[in-house]
Amino acid sequence: MKRLFSEREVRALAFFLPLAGLAVLGLVLARPRTTVEDAARIEHEYEERVDSARLHPFDPNRADYEELRSLGLSKYEAVSLLKYRASGKIFRIPEDVALCYGFSDSLYLRLAPYIRIGRKYALAPRDYTSERIVPEPMRPEPFLVDTVSAAYLQAIGALSRRQAQAFVRWRDLSGIRDMEELRACYVISDSVADALEPYVLFAERRPSPFEEPVEINTADSATLRSVVGIGEKSVVTIMAYRERLGGFARVEQLAEVPGVTERNYERILKQIRCDSCKIRKIDINFAAPNELGRHPYIAPRTLRKLLKTRQLKGGWSTLEELVKDDILTREEAARLAPYLQFGVRKTEKTSDSTSFGGEVPPDYFQ
């Protein structure tokens, strides 16, 4: 039988196999072993590093070791970034920081909102303008919207130069009295408004010296807009609700209007009055279903019961009957009372009946 290996090959294998085994054993023994205590210590150090981090805007091309450590970087990560710079590399865009050896994606995502590349090294766009790269923004402080300058809004990073100038022009032309009007400015996005809201102050303004308060049931949009606390959007919602309601019986009903905040409600109450004689009434016995359904105090479930009972019974003469027939609760009846009238059908045989749509005397059905 022919041999697989020659004697020379056998001697070579006998020599190299022990050497290979020793090399593998040496690598295993030389590799540092991480015990449970070491893992707990590393995790504790990481948690302490994250908790003690004070994230703030920084330039990776200029930050020193201490500043990097204060941002929550480990010694290894801080040295890695410094070595990256020492090798002649420059951070041109924030994403370059992620190229540093040992930087994880989670670390970069945590630092990304605070990375500021200085104008000296940043990549400028082809159509360069001074607005594209700005210095580190100022920390915002509370400011009065009536007097804030465009330079300040730009310095805190809220708006670009053109946006800030447009905002000041808008304010000087239209006036800004509350957050609703601030959000109405076309250069203020919702995110910017949310960021500015904790710092914006509005001057306390006295209501205009009206000879008498605004009558809310007959006032047009321009008159309502003159009331401090009613903005452009509030005017639309108030007038739409007034139309559905048929007019306000009490000024307190203004609190039911969507979009009227509690703060504005308190200010508005001092400047308006309500003439309940101006409200539009509904004839509960003969009004069309769509007319009844538009009223905000008549729920769909109530409307169905009302129409079904009216078809069978013919109508009612008092609110008390609606409560007894389980059409309305006493609370619903009290709310609807100013808006209802009870018309009766005039017959040829009965001369003392009233015509459709008329007000019924209180003692008529007794």
Coordinates of C-alpha atoms in Angstrom, one line a residue:
M1 CA 0.0 0.0 0.0
K2 CA 1.3 3.4 -1.0
R3 CA 2.1 5.8 1.9
L4 CA 0.3 9.1 2.1
F5 CA 3.3 11.1 3.5
S6 CA 6.9 10.6 3.0
E7 CA 9.3 10.3 6.0
R8 CA 10.5 13.9 5.5
E9 CA 6.9 15.2 5.5
V10 CA 6.1 13.3 8.7
R11 CA 9.2 14.8 10.4
A12 CA 8.1 18.3 9.3
L13 CA 4.6 17.8 10.7
A14 CA 5.9 16.4 13.9
F15 CA 8.0 19.6 14.3
F16 CA 5.5 22.2 13.4
L17 CA 2.3 20.9 15.0
P18 CA 3.7 21.3 18.6
L19 CA 4.8 24.8 17.7
A20 CA 1.4 25.7 16.4
G21 CA -0.2 24.3 19.5
L22 CA 2.1 26.4 21.7
A23 CA 1.3 29.5 19.6
V24 CA -2.5 29.0 20.1
L25 CA -2.1 28.4 23.8
G26 CA 0.0 31.6 24.1
L27 CA -2.7 33.6 22.4
V28 CA -5.4 32.2 24.7
L29 CA -3.4 32.9 27.8
A30 CA -2.4 36.3 26.7
R31 CA -6.0 37.5 25.9
P32 CA -7.3 39.5 28.8
R33 CA -10.2 37.9 30.6
T34 CA -13.1 40.0 31.6
T35 CA -14.7 38.9 34.8
V36 CA -18.2 39.8 36.0
E37 CA -16.6 42.3 38.4
D38 CA -14.8 44.0 35.4
A39 CA -18.0 44.1 33.4
A40 CA -19.9 45.7 36.3
R41 CA -17.1 48.2 36.8
I42 CA -17.1 49.2 33.1
E43 CA -20.9 49.6 33.1
H44 CA -20.8 51.7 36.2
E45 CA -18.1 54.0 34.7
Y46 CA -20.2 54.4 31.6
E47 CA -23.3 55.3 33.5
E48 CA -21.3 57.8 35.6
R49 CA -19.9 59.3 32.4
V50 CA -23.3 59.7 30.8
D51 CA -24.9 61.1 34.0
S52 CA -22.1 63.6 34.5
A53 CA -22.1 64.7 30.8
R54 CA -23.0 68.4 30.2
L55 CA -23.9 68.4 26.5
H56 CA -23.4 71.8 24.9
P57 CA -22.4 73.1 21.5
F58 CA -18.8 72.4 20.6
D59 CA -16.4 72.6 17.6
P60 CA -14.6 69.2 17.1
N61 CA -11.8 71.0 15.3
R62 CA -11.0 73.1 18.5
A63 CA -12.3 71.1 21.5
D64 CA -9.6 70.0 23.9
Y65 CA -9.4 66.9 26.0
E66 CA -11.2 68.3 29.0
E67 CA -14.0 69.7 27.0
L68 CA -14.4 66.3 25.2
R69 CA -14.5 64.5 28.5
S70 CA -17.1 67.0 29.9
L71 CA -19.4 66.0 26.9
G72 CA -19.4 62.4 28.2
L73 CA -16.7 60.9 26.0
S74 CA -14.5 58.2 27.6
K75 CA -10.7 58.7 27.8
Y76 CA -10.3 56.3 24.8
E77 CA -12.9 58.2 22.7
A78 CA -11.5 61.6 23.6
V79 CA -8.0 60.5 22.7
S80 CA -9.2 58.9 19.5
L81 CA -10.7 62.2 18.3
L82 CA -7.5 64.1 19.2
K83 CA -5.4 61.6 17.4
Y84 CA -7.7 61.9 14.4
R85 CA -7.0 65.6 14.3
A86 CA -3.2 65.1 15.0
S87 CA -3.0 63.0 11.9
G88 CA -3.9 66.0 9.8
K89 CA -7.6 65.2 9.4
I90 CA -10.2 68.1 9.6
F91 CA -13.9 67.9 10.4
R92 CA -15.7 69.6 7.5
I93 CA -19.2 68.4 8.3
P94 CA -20.7 67.0 11.5
E95 CA -20.9 63.5 10.0
D96 CA -17.0 63.4 9.9
V97 CA -17.1 62.9 13.7
A98 CA -18.6 59.5 13.2
L99 CA -15.4 58.4 11.3
C100 CA -13.2 58.6 14.5
Y101 CA -12.0 55.2 15.5
G102 CA -14.1 53.8 18.4
F103 CA -17.1 56.1 18.0
S104 CA -20.3 54.2 18.0
D105 CA -23.4 55.3 16.2
S106 CA -25.3 55.9 19.4
L107 CA -22.4 58.2 20.6
Y108 CA -22.5 60.2 17.4
L109 CA -26.3 60.5 17.4
R110 CA -26.1 61.9 21.0
L111 CA -23.5 64.5 20.0
A112 CA -24.8 65.4 16.6
P113 CA -27.3 68.2 17.7
Y114 CA -24.4 70.0 19.5
I115 CA -21.7 69.8 16.8
R116 CA -20.8 73.2 15.3
I117 CA -18.2 73.4 12.5
G118 CA -16.5 76.7 12.5
R119 CA -16.5 78.9 9.4
K120 CA -12.8 78.3 8.9
Y121 CA -13.2 74.6 8.1
A122 CA -16.8 74.2 7.2
L123 CA -17.7 73.3 3.7
A124 CA -19.5 76.3 2.3
P125 CA -22.2 75.8 -0.4
R126 CA -21.5 76.9 -3.9
D127 CA -23.9 79.8 -3.5
Y128 CA -22.4 80.9 -0.2
T129 CA -24.2 83.4 2.0
S130 CA -23.2 84.4 5.5
E131 CA -26.5 83.0 6.9
R132 CA -25.6 79.4 6.1
I133 CA -22.9 79.1 8.7
V134 CA -23.5 80.9 12.0
P135 CA -21.5 81.1 15.2
E136 CA -22.6 79.3 18.3
P137 CA -26.0 80.6 19.2
M138 CA -26.7 82.5 22.4
R139 CA -28.6 80.9 25.3
P140 CA -32.1 82.3 25.0
E141 CA -33.5 84.5 27.8
P142 CA -37.1 85.7 28.4
F143 CA -37.8 88.6 26.0
L144 CA -40.6 91.0 25.3
V145 CA -42.0 90.4 21.9
D146 CA -43.0 94.0 21.4
T147 CA -39.3 95.2 21.6
V148 CA -37.2 92.2 20.6
S149 CA -34.8 92.9 17.8
A150 CA -34.1 90.9 14.7
A151 CA -30.4 90.6 15.7
Y152 CA -31.4 88.9 19.0
L153 CA -33.7 86.4 17.3
Q154 CA -30.9 85.5 14.9
A155 CA -28.3 85.3 17.7
I156 CA -30.3 82.7 19.7
G157 CA -30.6 80.6 16.5
A158 CA -34.4 80.9 16.3
L159 CA -34.6 82.5 12.9
S160 CA -32.3 83.4 10.0
R161 CA -31.5 87.0 9.3
R162 CA -34.1 87.4 6.7
Q163 CA -36.7 85.6 8.7
A164 CA -36.0 87.7 11.8
Q165 CA -36.3 90.9 9.8
A166 CA -39.6 89.7 8.3
F167 CA -40.9 88.8 11.7
V168 CA -40.1 92.3 13.1
R169 CA -41.9 93.9 10.1
W170 CA -44.9 91.7 10.7
R171 CA -44.9 92.6 14.4
D172 CA -44.7 96.3 13.8
L173 CA -47.4 96.3 11.2
S174 CA -49.9 93.9 12.8
G175 CA -49.0 93.7 16.4
I176 CA -48.6 90.5 18.4
R177 CA -50.6 90.1 21.5
D178 CA -50.5 86.4 22.3
M179 CA -49.1 83.0 21.2
E180 CA -51.9 82.5 18.7
E181 CA -50.9 85.7 16.9
L182 CA -47.3 84.8 17.1
R183 CA -48.0 81.4 15.4
A184 CA -49.9 83.3 12.7
C185 CA -46.7 85.0 11.5
Y186 CA -45.7 83.2 8.2
V187 CA -42.0 82.9 9.2
I188 CA -42.8 81.2 12.5
S189 CA -43.1 77.4 12.1
D190 CA -44.8 75.3 14.8
S191 CA -41.5 73.9 16.0
V192 CA -40.0 77.4 16.4
A193 CA -43.1 78.7 18.2
D194 CA -42.9 75.7 20.6
A195 CA -39.2 76.4 21.3
L196 CA -39.8 80.2 21.8
E197 CA -43.0 79.9 24.0
P198 CA -41.2 79.5 27.4
Y199 CA -39.2 82.7 26.7
V200 CA -41.8 85.0 25.0
L201 CA -43.4 87.7 27.2
F202 CA -46.4 89.8 26.1
A203 CA -46.9 93.3 27.3
E204 CA -50.0 93.7 29.6
R205 CA -52.4 95.8 27.6
R206 CA -55.5 97.5 28.9
P207 CA -58.7 97.0 26.9
S208 CA -59.5 99.8 24.6
P209 CA -61.6 102.5 26.3
F210 CA -65.0 101.5 24.8
E211 CA -67.9 103.6 25.9
E212 CA -69.6 100.3 26.4
P213 CA -68.4 96.7 26.0
V214 CA -68.8 94.9 22.7
E215 CA -72.1 93.2 22.2
I216 CA -71.1 89.7 21.2
N217 CA -74.2 88.7 19.3
T218 CA -74.2 91.6 16.8
A219 CA -70.5 92.4 16.5
D220 CA -68.9 91.8 13.2
S221 CA -65.5 90.2 12.7
A222 CA -63.6 93.6 12.8
T223 CA -65.3 94.6 16.1
L224 CA -64.6 91.2 17.7
R225 CA -61.0 91.4 16.5
S226 CA -60.6 94.7 18.4
V227 CA -61.2 92.8 21.7
V228 CA -57.9 92.0 23.4
G229 CA -57.6 88.2 23.6
I230 CA -59.5 87.5 20.4
G231 CA -57.1 86.7 17.5
E232 CA -57.7 86.0 13.8
K233 CA -58.4 82.4 14.3
S234 CA -60.6 83.0 17.4
V235 CA -62.8 85.4 15.5
V236 CA -63.6 82.7 13.0
T237 CA -64.4 80.0 15.6
I238 CA -66.5 82.4 17.8
M239 CA -68.6 83.6 14.8
A240 CA -69.1 80.0 13.6
Y241 CA -70.2 78.8 17.1
R242 CA -72.5 81.8 17.5
E243 CA -74.2 80.9 14.2
R244 CA -74.7 77.3 15.3
L245 CA -75.9 78.4 18.7
G246 CA -78.3 81.0 17.5
G247 CA -76.5 83.7 19.6
F248 CA -75.1 83.8 23.2
A249 CA -77.6 83.9 26.0
R250 CA -74.8 84.4 28.6
V251 CA -71.2 85.7 28.2
E252 CA -70.0 82.6 30.1
Q253 CA -70.9 80.5 27.0
L254 CA -67.8 81.9 25.3
A255 CA -65.8 79.3 27.3
E256 CA -67.5 76.6 25.1
V257 CA -65.9 77.9 21.9
P258 CA -63.0 75.7 20.7
G259 CA -59.7 77.5 20.8
V260 CA -60.5 80.1 23.5
T261 CA -57.9 79.5 26.2
E262 CA -58.6 80.0 29.9
R263 CA -56.2 83.0 30.0
N264 CA -57.9 84.7 27.0
Y265 CA -61.3 83.9 28.3
E266 CA -60.7 85.9 31.5
R267 CA -59.5 88.9 29.5
I268 CA -62.3 88.8 27.0
L269 CA -65.0 88.7 29.7
K270 CA -64.1 92.2 30.8
Q271 CA -64.7 93.7 27.3
I272 CA -67.9 92.1 26.1
R273 CA -71.6 92.0 27.0
C274 CA -74.4 89.8 25.9
D275 CA -77.9 90.8 24.8
S276 CA -80.0 87.7 25.1
C277 CA -82.8 89.3 23.1
K278 CA -80.7 89.0 20.0
I279 CA -80.6 85.2 20.0
R280 CA -82.4 83.1 17.3
K281 CA -85.0 80.7 18.6
I282 CA -86.0 77.3 17.2
D283 CA -89.6 76.0 17.1
I284 CA -89.2 72.6 18.7
N285 CA -92.5 71.4 17.3
F286 CA -92.0 72.3 13.6
A287 CA -88.3 72.9 13.0
A288 CA -86.7 70.7 10.3
P289 CA -84.4 67.9 11.5
N290 CA -81.2 69.6 10.0
E291 CA -82.0 72.8 11.8
L292 CA -82.3 71.0 15.1
G293 CA -79.2 68.9 14.4
R294 CA -77.0 72.0 13.9
H295 CA -77.6 73.2 17.4
P296 CA -74.6 72.3 19.6
Y297 CA -76.8 71.5 22.6
I298 CA -78.8 68.8 20.8
A299 CA -76.9 65.6 20.6
P300 CA -77.6 63.1 17.8
R301 CA -79.1 60.6 20.3
T302 CA -81.4 63.3 21.7
L303 CA -82.4 64.4 18.1
R304 CA -83.4 60.8 17.2
K305 CA -85.6 60.5 20.3
L306 CA -87.1 64.0 19.7
L307 CA -88.1 63.4 16.1
K308 CA -89.5 59.9 16.8
T309 CA -91.6 61.2 19.7
R310 CA -92.7 64.3 17.9
Q311 CA -94.0 62.2 15.0
L312 CA -96.1 60.1 17.4
K313 CA -97.2 62.8 19.8
G314 CA -97.3 65.9 17.6
G315 CA -95.4 68.2 19.8
W316 CA -95.0 69.7 23.2
S317 CA -96.1 72.8 25.0
T318 CA -93.5 73.2 27.7
L319 CA -89.9 72.1 28.5
E320 CA -91.3 70.1 31.4
E321 CA -93.1 67.8 29.0
L322 CA -89.8 67.2 27.2
V323 CA -88.2 66.2 30.5
K324 CA -91.2 63.9 31.4
D325 CA -91.0 62.2 28.0
D326 CA -87.3 61.5 28.6
I327 CA -86.2 63.5 25.6
L328 CA -84.1 65.9 27.7
T329 CA -82.5 65.8 31.1
R330 CA -83.1 68.7 33.4
E331 CA -79.6 70.0 32.7
E332 CA -80.1 69.8 29.0
A333 CA -83.5 71.5 29.2
A334 CA -82.0 74.4 31.3
R335 CA -79.3 74.9 28.6
L336 CA -81.8 74.8 25.8
A337 CA -84.5 76.9 27.4
P338 CA -83.4 80.3 25.9
Y339 CA -83.4 78.8 22.4
L340 CA -86.7 77.0 22.2
Q341 CA -90.2 78.1 21.4
F342 CA -93.4 76.0 21.2
G343 CA -95.6 76.7 18.3
V344 CA -99.1 75.2 17.9
R345 CA -101.2 74.5 14.9
K346 CA -104.2 76.9 14.3
T347 CA -107.4 75.1 13.7
E348 CA -110.7 76.2 12.3
K349 CA -112.7 74.9 15.3
T350 CA -110.6 76.5 18.0
S351 CA -110.4 80.3 17.8
D352 CA -108.0 80.8 20.8
S353 CA -105.2 78.8 19.3
T354 CA -102.0 80.5 18.2
S355 CA -100.4 80.2 14.8
F356 CA -97.3 78.3 13.8
G357 CA -94.0 79.7 15.2
G358 CA -95.6 82.0 17.8
E359 CA -94.6 82.2 21.4
V360 CA -96.9 80.3 23.6
P361 CA -98.3 82.1 26.7
P362 CA -97.1 80.3 29.9
D363 CA -100.7 79.5 31.0
Y364 CA -102.0 78.6 27.5
F365 CA -102.0 74.8 28.0
Q366 CA -103.2 74.9 31.6

